[in-house]
Structures are given as C-alpha cells and as structure tokens.
PDB file of N, CA and C in Angstrom:
ATOM      1  N   UNK A   1      -0.794 -23.514  26.360  1.00  0.00           N
ATOM      2  CA  UNK A   1      -1.469 -23.774  24.855  1.00  0.00           C
ATOM      3  C   UNK A   1      -2.278 -24.892  24.895  1.00  0.00           C
ATOM      4  N   UNK A   2      -3.333 -24.554  24.017  1.00  0.00           N
ATOM      5  CA  UNK A   2      -4.468 -25.504  23.741  1.00  0.00           C
ATOM      6  C   UNK A   2      -4.261 -26.195  22.322  1.00  0.00           C
ATOM      7  N   UNK A   3      -3.743 -26.880  21.839  1.00  0.00           N
ATOM      8  CA  UNK A   3      -3.532 -27.366  20.689  1.00  0.00           C
ATOM      9  C   UNK A   3      -4.504 -27.568  19.639  1.00  0.00           C
ATOM     10  N   UNK A   4      -5.584 -28.357  20.885  1.00  0.00           N
ATOM     11  CA  UNK A   4      -6.533 -28.851  20.144  1.00  0.00           C
ATOM     12  C   UNK A   4      -7.385 -27.349  19.724  1.00  0.00           C
ATOM     13  N   UNK A   5      -7.461 -26.240  20.020  1.00  0.00           N
ATOM     14  CA  UNK A   5      -7.891 -25.380  18.989  1.00  0.00           C
ATOM     15  C   UNK A   5      -7.554 -24.544  17.909  1.00  0.00           C
ATOM     16  N   UNK A   6      -6.239 -25.173  17.923  1.00  0.00           N
ATOM     17  CA  UNK A   6      -5.338 -24.614  17.009  1.00  0.00           C
ATOM     18  C   UNK A   6      -5.933 -25.160  15.420  1.00  0.00           C
ATOM     19  N   UNK A   7      -5.550 -24.409  14.601  1.00  0.00           N
ATOM     20  CA  UNK A   7      -6.111 -24.216  13.056  1.00  0.00           C
ATOM     21  C   UNK A   7      -7.656 -24.456  12.760  1.00  0.00           C
ATOM     22  N   UNK A   8      -8.076 -23.897  13.612  1.00  0.00           N
ATOM     23  CA  UNK A   8      -9.442 -23.846  13.418  1.00  0.00           C
ATOM     24  C   UNK A   8     -10.269 -22.630  12.879  1.00  0.00           C
ATOM     25  N   UNK A   9      -9.604 -21.585  12.708  1.00  0.00           N
ATOM     26  CA  UNK A   9      -9.510 -19.947  12.261  1.00  0.00           C
ATOM     27  C   UNK A   9     -10.042 -18.884  13.502  1.00  0.00           C
ATOM     28  N   UNK A  10     -10.185 -19.196  14.605  1.00  0.00           N
ATOM     29  CA  UNK A  10      -9.929 -18.597  15.899  1.00  0.00           C
ATOM     30  C   UNK A  10      -9.216 -17.190  15.942  1.00  0.00           C
ATOM     31  N   UNK A  11      -7.822 -17.607  15.615  1.00  0.00           N
ATOM     32  CA  UNK A  11      -7.009 -16.038  15.635  1.00  0.00           C
ATOM     33  C   UNK A  11      -7.887 -15.416  14.338  1.00  0.00           C
ATOM     34  N   UNK A  12      -7.976 -15.964  13.410  1.00  0.00           N
ATOM     35  CA  UNK A  12      -8.023 -15.504  12.230  1.00  0.00           C
ATOM     36  C   UNK A  12      -9.233 -14.289  12.273  1.00  0.00           C
ATOM     37  N   UNK A  13     -10.533 -14.849  12.955  1.00  0.00           N
ATOM     38  CA  UNK A  13     -11.379 -14.495  13.286  1.00  0.00           C
ATOM     39  C   UNK A  13     -11.469 -13.149  14.034  1.00  0.00           C
ATOM     40  N   UNK A  14     -10.457 -13.746  15.416  1.00  0.00           N
ATOM     41  CA  UNK A  14     -10.000 -12.451  16.326  1.00  0.00           C
ATOM     42  C   UNK A  14      -9.623 -11.139  15.483  1.00  0.00           C
ATOM     43  N   UNK A  15      -8.555 -11.504  14.887  1.00  0.00           N
ATOM     44  CA  UNK A  15      -7.879 -10.650  13.942  1.00  0.00           C
ATOM     45  C   UNK A  15      -8.660  -9.724  13.175  1.00  0.00           C
ATOM     46  N   UNK A  16      -9.182 -10.600  12.379  1.00  0.00           N
ATOM     47  CA  UNK A  16     -10.399  -9.785  11.453  1.00  0.00           C
ATOM     48  C   UNK A  16     -11.283  -9.068  12.660  1.00  0.00           C
ATOM     49  N   UNK A  17     -12.109  -9.437  13.010  1.00  0.00           N
ATOM     50  CA  UNK A  17     -12.733  -8.556  13.981  1.00  0.00           C
ATOM     51  C   UNK A  17     -12.296  -7.157  14.814  1.00  0.00           C
ATOM     52  N   UNK A  18     -10.781  -7.605  15.142  1.00  0.00           N
ATOM     53  CA  UNK A  18      -9.978  -6.118  15.622  1.00  0.00           C
ATOM     54  C   UNK A  18      -9.820  -5.225  14.376  1.00  0.00           C
ATOM     55  N   UNK A  19      -9.252  -5.585  13.303  1.00  0.00           N
ATOM     56  CA  UNK A  19      -9.133  -4.731  12.601  1.00  0.00           C
ATOM     57  C   UNK A  19     -10.217  -3.905  11.901  1.00  0.00           C
ATOM     58  N   UNK A  20     -11.134  -4.832  11.251  1.00  0.00           N
ATOM     59  CA  UNK A  20     -12.279  -4.415  11.000  1.00  0.00           C
ATOM     60  C   UNK A  20     -12.890  -2.680  11.949  1.00  0.00           C
ATOM     61  N   UNK A  21     -12.651  -3.293  13.187  1.00  0.00           N
ATOM     62  CA  UNK A  21     -12.695  -2.162  14.133  1.00  0.00           C
ATOM     63  C   UNK A  21     -12.160  -1.065  14.611  1.00  0.00           C
ATOM     64  N   UNK A  22     -11.106  -1.386  14.522  1.00  0.00           N
ATOM     65  CA  UNK A  22      -9.900  -0.186  14.473  1.00  0.00           C
ATOM     66  C   UNK A  22     -10.154   0.993  13.008  1.00  0.00           C
ATOM     67  N   UNK A  23     -10.966   0.159  11.816  1.00  0.00           N
ATOM     68  CA  UNK A  23     -10.583   0.587  10.372  1.00  0.00           C
ATOM     69  C   UNK A  23     -11.970   1.557  10.523  1.00  0.00           C
ATOM     70  N   UNK A  24     -13.148   1.008  11.097  1.00  0.00           N
ATOM     71  CA  UNK A  24     -14.643   2.110  11.562  1.00  0.00           C
ATOM     72  C   UNK A  24     -14.324   2.596  12.080  1.00  0.00           C
ATOM     73  N   UNK A  25     -12.896   2.731  13.359  1.00  0.00           N
ATOM     74  CA  UNK A  25     -13.204   3.871  13.958  1.00  0.00           C
ATOM     75  C   UNK A  25     -12.177   4.686  13.472  1.00  0.00           C
ATOM     76  N   UNK A  26     -11.719   4.357  12.248  1.00  0.00           N
ATOM     77  CA  UNK A  26     -10.719   5.861  11.181  1.00  0.00           C
ATOM     78  C   UNK A  26      -9.570   5.507  11.695  1.00  0.00           C
ATOM     79  N   UNK A  27      -9.233   4.380  12.486  1.00  0.00           N
ATOM     80  CA  UNK A  27      -7.479   4.450  12.958  1.00  0.00           C
ATOM     81  C   UNK A  27      -6.790   3.853  11.559  1.00  0.00           C
ATOM     82  N   UNK A  28      -5.511   4.932  11.317  1.00  0.00           N
ATOM     83  CA  UNK A  28      -4.976   4.563   9.851  1.00  0.00           C
ATOM     84  C   UNK A  28      -4.418   3.302   9.606  1.00  0.00           C
ATOM     85  N   UNK A  29      -3.567   2.827  10.679  1.00  0.00           N
ATOM     86  CA  UNK A  29      -2.981   1.939  10.922  1.00  0.00           C
ATOM     87  C   UNK A  29      -2.955   0.837  12.501  1.00  0.00           C
ATOM     88  N   UNK A  30      -2.379  -0.368  12.641  1.00  0.00           N
ATOM     89  CA  UNK A  30      -2.159  -1.410  13.052  1.00  0.00           C
ATOM     90  C   UNK A  30      -0.873  -1.625  13.785  1.00  0.00           C
ATOM     91  N   UNK A  31      -0.457  -1.946  14.565  1.00  0.00           N
ATOM     92  CA  UNK A  31       1.061  -2.243  14.970  1.00  0.00           C
ATOM     93  C   UNK A  31       0.847  -3.351  16.023  1.00  0.00           C
ATOM     94  N   UNK A  32       2.301  -4.219  15.855  1.00  0.00           N
ATOM     95  CA  UNK A  32       2.420  -5.527  16.877  1.00  0.00           C
ATOM     96  C   UNK A  32       3.849  -6.056  17.125  1.00  0.00           C
ATOM     97  N   UNK A  33       3.825  -6.293  17.959  1.00  0.00           N
ATOM     98  CA  UNK A  33       5.037  -7.514  18.498  1.00  0.00           C
ATOM     99  C   UNK A  33       4.884  -8.827  18.053  1.00  0.00           C
ATOM    100  N   UNK A  34       6.387  -9.347  17.914  1.00  0.00           N
ATOM    101  CA  UNK A  34       6.109 -11.008  18.162  1.00  0.00           C
ATOM    102  C   UNK A  34       7.483 -11.420  17.848  1.00  0.00           C
ATOM    103  N   UNK A  35       8.153 -12.883  18.467  1.00  0.00           N
ATOM    104  CA  UNK A  35       8.867 -13.213  18.413  1.00  0.00           C
ATOM    105  C   UNK A  35       8.931 -14.369  17.223  1.00  0.00           C
ATOM    106  N   UNK A  36       9.750 -14.168  16.370  1.00  0.00           N
ATOM    107  CA  UNK A  36       9.861 -14.298  14.918  1.00  0.00           C
ATOM    108  C   UNK A  36       9.743 -16.127  14.953  1.00  0.00           C
ATOM    109  N   UNK A  37      10.156 -16.442  16.586  1.00  0.00           N
ATOM    110  CA  UNK A  37       9.639 -17.897  16.296  1.00  0.00           C
ATOM    111  C   UNK A  37       8.455 -18.050  16.545  1.00  0.00           C
ATOM    112  N   UNK A  38       7.363 -17.524  16.843  1.00  0.00           N
ATOM    113  CA  UNK A  38       6.041 -17.798  17.006  1.00  0.00           C
ATOM    114  C   UNK A  38       5.306 -17.853  15.868  1.00  0.00           C
ATOM    115  N   UNK A  39       4.934 -19.139  15.458  1.00  0.00           N
ATOM    116  CA  UNK A  39       4.170 -19.170  14.396  1.00  0.00           C
ATOM    117  C   UNK A  39       2.779 -18.490  14.226  1.00  0.00           C
ATOM    118  N   UNK A  40       2.478 -17.419  14.934  1.00  0.00           N
ATOM    119  CA  UNK A  40       1.635 -16.332  14.625  1.00  0.00           C
ATOM    120  C   UNK A  40       1.628 -15.553  13.044  1.00  0.00           C
ATOM    121  N   UNK A  41       3.048 -15.115  13.767  1.00  0.00           N
ATOM    122  CA  UNK A  41       4.016 -14.720  12.324  1.00  0.00           C
ATOM    123  C   UNK A  41       3.115 -14.622  11.142  1.00  0.00           C
ATOM    124  N   UNK A  42       2.905 -15.969  10.731  1.00  0.00           N
ATOM    125  CA  UNK A  42       2.507 -16.284   9.258  1.00  0.00           C
ATOM    126  C   UNK A  42       0.965 -15.581   8.922  1.00  0.00           C
ATOM    127  N   UNK A  43       0.241 -15.740  10.361  1.00  0.00           N
ATOM    128  CA  UNK A  43      -0.845 -15.677  10.171  1.00  0.00           C
ATOM    129  C   UNK A  43      -0.984 -13.985  10.198  1.00  0.00           C
ATOM    130  N   UNK A  44      -0.245 -12.797  10.666  1.00  0.00           N
ATOM    131  CA  UNK A  44      -0.280 -11.879  10.340  1.00  0.00           C
ATOM    132  C   UNK A  44       0.993 -10.884   9.063  1.00  0.00           C
ATOM    133  N   UNK A  45       1.707 -12.171   8.775  1.00  0.00           N
ATOM    134  CA  UNK A  45       1.660 -11.384   7.291  1.00  0.00           C
ATOM    135  C   UNK A  45       0.294 -11.893   6.059  1.00  0.00           C
ATOM    136  N   UNK A  46      -0.090 -12.933   6.486  1.00  0.00           N
ATOM    137  CA  UNK A  46      -1.107 -13.275   5.470  1.00  0.00           C
ATOM    138  C   UNK A  46      -1.888 -12.173   5.285  1.00  0.00           C
ATOM    139  N   UNK A  47      -2.413 -11.343   7.046  1.00  0.00           N
ATOM    140  CA  UNK A  47      -3.488 -10.606   7.128  1.00  0.00           C
ATOM    141  C   UNK A  47      -2.647  -9.002   6.207  1.00  0.00           C
ATOM    142  N   UNK A  48      -1.629  -8.793   5.918  1.00  0.00           N
ATOM    143  CA  UNK A  48      -0.769  -8.145   5.264  1.00  0.00           C
ATOM    144  C   UNK A  48       0.037  -7.210   6.108  1.00  0.00           C
ATOM    145  N   UNK A  49       0.487  -7.470   7.291  1.00  0.00           N
ATOM    146  CA  UNK A  49       1.189  -6.634   8.343  1.00  0.00           C
ATOM    147  C   UNK A  49       2.760  -6.742   7.825  1.00  0.00           C
ATOM    148  N   UNK A  50       3.182  -5.687   7.478  1.00  0.00           N
ATOM    149  CA  UNK A  50       4.712  -5.791   7.166  1.00  0.00           C
ATOM    150  C   UNK A  50       5.700  -5.544   8.146  1.00  0.00           C
ATOM    151  N   UNK A  51       6.919  -6.331   8.595  1.00  0.00           N
ATOM    152  CA  UNK A  51       7.902  -6.264   9.417  1.00  0.00           C
ATOM    153  C   UNK A  51       8.586  -4.272   8.831  1.00  0.00           C
ATOM    154  N   UNK A  52       8.647  -3.816  10.408  1.00  0.00           N
ATOM    155  CA  UNK A  52       9.014  -2.471  10.269  1.00  0.00           C
ATOM    156  C   UNK A  52      10.305  -2.493  10.965  1.00  0.00           C
ATOM    157  N   UNK A  53      10.600  -3.298  11.930  1.00  0.00           N
ATOM    158  CA  UNK A  53      11.836  -3.056  12.804  1.00  0.00           C
ATOM    159  C   UNK A  53      12.090  -4.414  13.437  1.00  0.00           C
ATOM    160  N   UNK A  54      13.243  -4.350  14.604  1.00  0.00           N
ATOM    161  CA  UNK A  54      13.133  -5.817  15.584  1.00  0.00           C
ATOM    162  C   UNK A  54      13.954  -4.877  16.368  1.00  0.00           C
ATOM    163  N   UNK A  55      13.821  -5.102  18.134  1.00  0.00           N
ATOM    164  CA  UNK A  55      14.295  -4.800  19.030  1.00  0.00           C
ATOM    165  C   UNK A  55      14.274  -6.114  20.081  1.00  0.00           C
ATOM    166  N   UNK A  56      15.685  -6.101  20.289  1.00  0.00           N
ATOM    167  CA  UNK A  56      16.049  -7.630  20.713  1.00  0.00           C
ATOM    168  C   UNK A  56      15.500  -8.892  20.124  1.00  0.00           C
ATOM    169  N   UNK A  57      14.986  -9.590  20.498  1.00  0.00           N
ATOM    170  CA  UNK A  57      13.657 -10.959  20.158  1.00  0.00           C
ATOM    171  C   UNK A  57      12.494 -10.424  19.467  1.00  0.00           C
ATOM    172  N   UNK A  58      12.191  -9.221  19.144  1.00  0.00           N
ATOM    173  CA  UNK A  58      10.528  -8.849  18.876  1.00  0.00           C
ATOM    174  C   UNK A  58      10.871  -8.047  17.457  1.00  0.00           C
ATOM    175  N   UNK A  59      10.235  -8.562  16.766  1.00  0.00           N
ATOM    176  CA  UNK A  59       9.860  -7.806  15.416  1.00  0.00           C
ATOM    177  C   UNK A  59       8.396  -7.058  15.478  1.00  0.00           C
ATOM    178  N   UNK A  60       8.913  -5.900  15.237  1.00  0.00           N
ATOM    179  CA  UNK A  60       7.446  -5.212  14.816  1.00  0.00           C
ATOM    180  C   UNK A  60       6.872  -4.761  13.565  1.00  0.00           C
ATOM    181  N   UNK A  61       5.848  -5.010  13.880  1.00  0.00           N
ATOM    182  CA  UNK A  61       4.786  -5.286  12.057  1.00  0.00           C
ATOM    183  C   UNK A  61       3.883  -4.253  12.328  1.00  0.00           C
ATOM    184  N   UNK A  62       3.420  -3.494  11.217  1.00  0.00           N
ATOM    185  CA  UNK A  62       2.422  -2.504  10.814  1.00  0.00           C
ATOM    186  C   UNK A  62       1.702  -3.010   9.588  1.00  0.00           C
ATOM    187  N   UNK A  63       0.480  -2.443  10.091  1.00  0.00           N
ATOM    188  CA  UNK A  63      -0.663  -2.451   8.429  1.00  0.00           C
ATOM    189  C   UNK A  63      -1.372  -1.351   8.465  1.00  0.00           C
ATOM    190  N   UNK A  64      -1.196  -1.057   7.378  1.00  0.00           N
ATOM    191  CA  UNK A  64      -2.097   0.074   6.561  1.00  0.00           C
ATOM    192  C   UNK A  64      -3.372   0.018   6.364  1.00  0.00           C
ATOM    193  N   UNK A  65      -4.459   0.232   7.718  1.00  0.00           N
ATOM    194  CA  UNK A  65      -5.398  -0.052   7.723  1.00  0.00           C
ATOM    195  C   UNK A  65      -6.437   0.212   5.670  1.00  0.00           C
ATOM    196  N   UNK A  66      -5.948   1.249   5.855  1.00  0.00           N
ATOM    197  CA  UNK A  66      -6.480   1.705   4.180  1.00  0.00           C
ATOM    198  C   UNK A  66      -6.220   0.464   2.970  1.00  0.00           C
ATOM    199  N   UNK A  67      -5.499  -0.498   3.369  1.00  0.00           N
ATOM    200  CA  UNK A  67      -5.312  -1.871   2.502  1.00  0.00           C
ATOM    201  C   UNK A  67      -6.029  -2.966   3.106  1.00  0.00           C
ATOM    202  N   UNK A  68      -6.697  -2.918   3.912  1.00  0.00           N
ATOM    203  CA  UNK A  68      -7.450  -4.476   4.729  1.00  0.00           C
ATOM    204  C   UNK A  68      -8.805  -3.533   4.231  1.00  0.00           C
ATOM    205  N   UNK A  69      -9.348  -4.648   3.907  1.00  0.00           N
ATOM    206  CA  UNK A  69      -9.258  -6.212   3.790  1.00  0.00           C
ATOM    207  C   UNK A  69      -8.294  -6.168   2.531  1.00  0.00           C
ATOM    208  N   UNK A  70      -7.504  -7.388   2.465  1.00  0.00           N
ATOM    209  CA  UNK A  70      -6.615  -7.115   0.832  1.00  0.00           C
ATOM    210  C   UNK A  70      -7.619  -7.837  -0.019  1.00  0.00           C
ATOM    211  N   UNK A  71      -7.373  -7.987  -0.961  1.00  0.00           N
ATOM    212  CA  UNK A  71      -8.599  -8.103  -2.334  1.00  0.00           C
ATOM    213  C   UNK A  71      -7.933  -9.489  -2.742  1.00  0.00           C
TER     214      UNK A  71
END
C-alpha cells in the first residue's frame, strides 16, 4: 500500500477509463468483487455499482453500463 497516493483521484480516473472503454465496446455491464472491509467499496458505490450477492467474505457488485456515467 502506498498511502501517499491515496485521495488523489487515481482510482477514480482508472475506473472511469475502464468503464468508458467497456461501454464504447458495447458491453452491457461490469461486475467486480470486493471485501466489505475494503474502503474502495465507497468508490464503487459512487460509480453506481450495486451489491448483487455475497460469497464468503466477498461482495459481488454490478453496474449496468447504460446508467454510466451517472448524471
């Protein structure tokens, strides 16, 4: 972990680029899994990901790319 790089928007820019490219390629949805203790879950929720399931200690989240970017 590199705390000096946190809070500078790097994760948001990276996620934004990935989601924009997926949408440009005509992909309908994106999913990911995250540990509920991982602070990144807030970022994913801000981008519109919703929780769709849980396996063990991993939350599965999904985003319909038709709703991206959020207005």
